[in-house]
Amino acid sequence: MTTTRRELAPRYDAATVEPAIYERWMAADAFAPALESPAGAERFVIIQPPPNVTGALHIGHALVTAIEDTLVRYHRMRGDDTLWLPGVDHSGIGAQFVLDKTIAEEGDSRASLGRERYLERMWRFMNETRPVIGSQHRRLGASVDWQRERFTMDEGSARAVRTAFKRLWDAGLVYRAEALVTWCPRCRTTISDLETIHRDEMGTLWTIRYHLARPDGTPDPDAWISVATTRPETLLGDTAVAVHPDDERYRDLVGREVILPFLARRLPIVADDYVDRTFGTGAVKITPAHDPNDYELGKRHGLEAINVLDEEARISAAGGEFVGRDRYEAREAILDRLRENGDLEAERPHAMVVGHCERCGTVVEPRLSVQWFIHVKPLAERALASVREGRTMIVPPHFEKVYTHWMENIHDWAVGRQLWWGHRIPAWFCPNGHVTVTDAEAGPDACAECGRPAAELTQETDIFDTWFSSGLWPFSTLGWPDETPDMARFYPTSVMETGYDILFFWVARMMMLGLFLTDAEPFHTVYLHGMIRAEGGVKMSKTKGNVIDPIDMVDEIGADALRYALVAGTAPGSDMRLTRPKLEGGRNFSNKLWNAARFVLGARPQPVATPSGAPTLPERWIRSRLAETVERATRSLDGLDLAGYAAAVHEFAWNDYCDWFLELAKVDLRRQDATDAERARTWLTAAEVLGDLLRLLHPLMPFVTEEIWGTLDVAEPRATRGEPMLIRSSWPAPAARDLIAERDLATLTELIREIRDLRSGMGTAAGEWLPLHVVAADARSRAVLEAGLAYLEPLARVRPVDLDADLGGRPSAAGSTPSGTFWLGTDPAAEAAARARAEAHLADLQAQAARVRDLLGNGSFAERAPAAVVERERARLAELEAQLGQLAAARDALNE
RNA sequence: GGGCGAUUGGCUCAGUCGGUUAGAGCGCACGGUUCACAUCCGUGAGGUCACUGGUUCGAAUCCAGUAUCGCCCACCA
């Protein structure tokens, strides 16, 4: 650690401070909840999406961390029983995708290694990549309970997965069936609809002639039916041609047969409503094994489904002469041959939607296979009711509609994946075709139906969709299915925070599985954040070179600055643009805090005397502003409005504390006539308010605030109330505001601002002292100005100040505030500018007064508007008229 | 083909229950060597709140429609 705890370096260096601070938190075991829940404490448990084990954290993870850590630190300071449990997801398909590429470089492949050695290799790979996520989380300041860290492939998760599946099975919610599923030929597994990305693409629509069969079974060269297709290679699997039953053109052909090219298969011509007469030729080739619609039609007409693609999308043995060729190669070959035969009637460009694998981008194929399904309707109904009836709230609320729409139209979940890395489905087959599902780690003792011994059973080779284990995360991490102390203490959880992009993948599954397995909503709030975009609102992508790496930013400007930039000015559920200036704004804010603290610590009287005397107006004022900020920050955080919280604290820190209070306090700390006791009181106020500011800001910017806190603690334990670490300190308590101090200080600052404005407009040199003449609006204002003379003079750069100015015979009053009018003694040249300004000001006030007068004169307004609103307008008019009176008097005096 | 969201100064975004003269940060202009900070200080300019119509004493805010952009969902060969 290079910084001492006694003083702050002239420049804030996040790169050295932040890691040292994290070490101190770890050493103090500051993240874990207490051993036992404190009596009377509320519970706050946040659920985070466990990042994929293989990756490095991207900017989206940094956003997750910023939001969640802010909430967690806030609740910890509030004294809630707070848990943030870290972990990583094994990411079945994603991990295999990455490992496959890695081992390919080593000259290996899935096939060359075999399942067992591949999995060994995977575990080795896991152990290499897993620590990366952890260390990056630490850099971002995540105050997670590392002792409870979990992994979706650990033993606890494995047990939860087996138990969950067994319970679903026992409840009759699991079935195994042949179905047409989406298949990725590169990942060589089934993927779900959600994992399929549909893109509009320009393809080709080919028109192909299928010749009618003659009685002897040979194709009739002169009679054919033309069908349109975008995937000619699938014709190898055709088992019919379909037309619309009412289509005059083909009425006579229904019931006859055509001969499939290359394979010479006889295909019936069937009639079905599904066919769109206006599309293509109005006749469709039917490939039940490779098209969802054809599959349905095939079932209606009892057609055979012939699979012509293997798992890598090469033509299978059923494809005759084309066997073994890649699907696109085969397509070209087939087209060439059709062309040669004169059976390719037409080809034209055709806009269509093509499905791609989310993971690898490969064009997916519908594929007929036997799959495990979860019957989700009953699960979805409960998940819907929970949200509809408000037991789980979604933030922002409009995502409830998205959630509802998806849940209402949900399809059964194909949970099996033909991969190796993941939880193997705990189902065993016996030679009699029976299925036995068990949650026992060792597998079943015997077939559940016929009693065949375990030795004769074989386990299912499919594994679970990664989201099945992720869907158990809120409770599997707490020890479920056992009734552990953690389950009792932390479940159901509080807030589940994630991006809206995985609402269906993850949130919906957690809701369904959580309700079914634990009979409780797994969390009471779903907080969805938006996506982070680059400049111009475009997606960040490596190819565009506009990716912001969070760890680079932490290195450069610090985690605090990054966190601030991510949280400030963002609304839940909407995308945000992260730009360089925004990040710099965060850095500047860290710097500002650092320097404010440097000032406060450097201004410490040596020694600090026992304070005495009544607090000054600025002291009362800053405490009142603090009280309001505490209220605003608390309300915002309780309402999950992180941007509101960030704005409240930023405004207080910069505008109230630095720009006004510290400048005013400098006057008191440096005045000659002050006693040590008074000076001590002012300084202590500065230190104590700084202490509370650090508390308020700590959830969002934990490092810089903790570092300053450490120094402040040494310099002034009263300011930290003896709480040695900020992370374990308490959230500021609500306090009463001092509205009189706020009004009185406004009297002073409004005048200062007006004078500065006038000086700036006149082009007065900044250092030049000008005489000030003031006519106070009332006795109270005059008293405030008199008492505040010592502040007024240096901050407005005016001297001497005449508080009892006489308007008669003086130059035009150049400015006015609600508490009075004033003019500056100036040279004649500047006076014209001042006068013009005064006239403009007067006109503005008159226009305002006229507007309010009109409003009040409108009978309907007085009658129908609420009394409070009317009253407010009346008061405003009175104030405007008072100011106008003063200004008019000043002008009259001049004109005489 | 459905659905959702957005549209507020040059840029990025706030704007509560409809109620003063619509705010902030960045950028811009002008001025600044005052002992916390130029990653700063002071001052200022800049907005028909996308458009049209309606409700209302009063609309950025509520309602209807239009336009543009974005996203999600969807089995048309």
mmCIF file of N, CA, C and O in Angstrom, chain A residues 2 29 66 119 230 241 274 314 348 640 687 891:
data_model
loop_
_atom_site.group_PDB
_atom_site.id
_atom_site.type_symbol
_atom_site.label_atom_id
_atom_site.label_comp_id
_atom_site.label_asym_id
_atom_site.label_seq_id
_atom_site.Cartn_x
_atom_site.Cartn_y
_atom_site.Cartn_z
ATOM 1 N N THR A 2 0.679 2.091 -0.959
ATOM 2 C CA THR A 2 1.559 3.251 -1.058
ATOM 3 C C THR A 2 0.991 4.483 -0.365
ATOM 4 O O THR A 2 1.728 5.359 0.029
ATOM 5 N N ASP A 29 -12.961 -9.395 6.613
ATOM 6 C CA ASP A 29 -14.125 -10.251 6.369
ATOM 7 C C ASP A 29 -15.410 -9.412 6.329
ATOM 8 O O ASP A 29 -16.392 -9.697 6.991
ATOM 9 N N ALA A 66 -21.986 -3.004 -10.719
ATOM 10 C CA ALA A 66 -22.207 -1.655 -10.198
ATOM 11 C C ALA A 66 -23.580 -1.563 -9.536
ATOM 12 O O ALA A 66 -23.716 -1.054 -8.419
ATOM 13 N N LEU A 119 -14.030 -34.498 -20.915
ATOM 14 C CA LEU A 119 -14.501 -33.868 -19.672
ATOM 15 C C LEU A 119 -13.349 -33.575 -18.718
ATOM 16 O O LEU A 119 -13.346 -32.551 -18.037
ATOM 17 N N THR A 230 -36.774 -23.244 -51.116
ATOM 18 C CA THR A 230 -35.556 -22.469 -50.858
ATOM 19 C C THR A 230 -34.426 -23.393 -50.427
ATOM 20 O O THR A 230 -33.298 -22.956 -50.289
ATOM 21 N N VAL A 241 -46.205 -34.352 -52.209
ATOM 22 C CA VAL A 241 -46.383 -33.005 -52.724
ATOM 23 C C VAL A 241 -47.779 -32.599 -52.298
ATOM 24 O O VAL A 241 -48.718 -33.402 -52.378
ATOM 25 N N TYR A 274 -53.262 -26.196 -45.490
ATOM 26 C CA TYR A 274 -52.061 -25.462 -45.107
ATOM 27 C C TYR A 274 -51.449 -24.729 -46.302
ATOM 28 O O TYR A 274 -50.879 -23.648 -46.169
ATOM 29 N N ARG A 314 -24.573 -33.165 -43.012
ATOM 30 C CA ARG A 314 -24.179 -33.774 -44.282
ATOM 31 C C ARG A 314 -25.300 -34.719 -44.684
ATOM 32 O O ARG A 314 -26.083 -35.165 -43.838
ATOM 33 N N ARG A 348 -35.362 -17.455 -58.589
ATOM 34 C CA ARG A 348 -35.419 -15.992 -58.409
ATOM 35 C C ARG A 348 -35.073 -15.658 -56.951
ATOM 36 O O ARG A 348 -35.254 -16.475 -56.051
ATOM 37 N N LEU A 640 -35.326 1.523 -5.863
ATOM 38 C CA LEU A 640 -34.453 0.986 -6.916
ATOM 39 C C LEU A 640 -34.168 2.012 -8.015
ATOM 40 O O LEU A 640 -33.916 1.657 -9.161
ATOM 41 N N ALA A 687 -16.036 18.342 8.634
ATOM 42 C CA ALA A 687 -15.575 16.958 8.720
ATOM 43 C C ALA A 687 -16.751 15.997 8.892
ATOM 44 O O ALA A 687 -16.799 14.924 8.283
ATOM 45 N N ARG A 891 -35.818 53.359 -10.448
ATOM 46 C CA ARG A 891 -35.760 53.991 -11.759
ATOM 47 C C ARG A 891 -36.351 55.403 -11.711
ATOM 48 O O ARG A 891 -35.824 56.332 -12.306
#
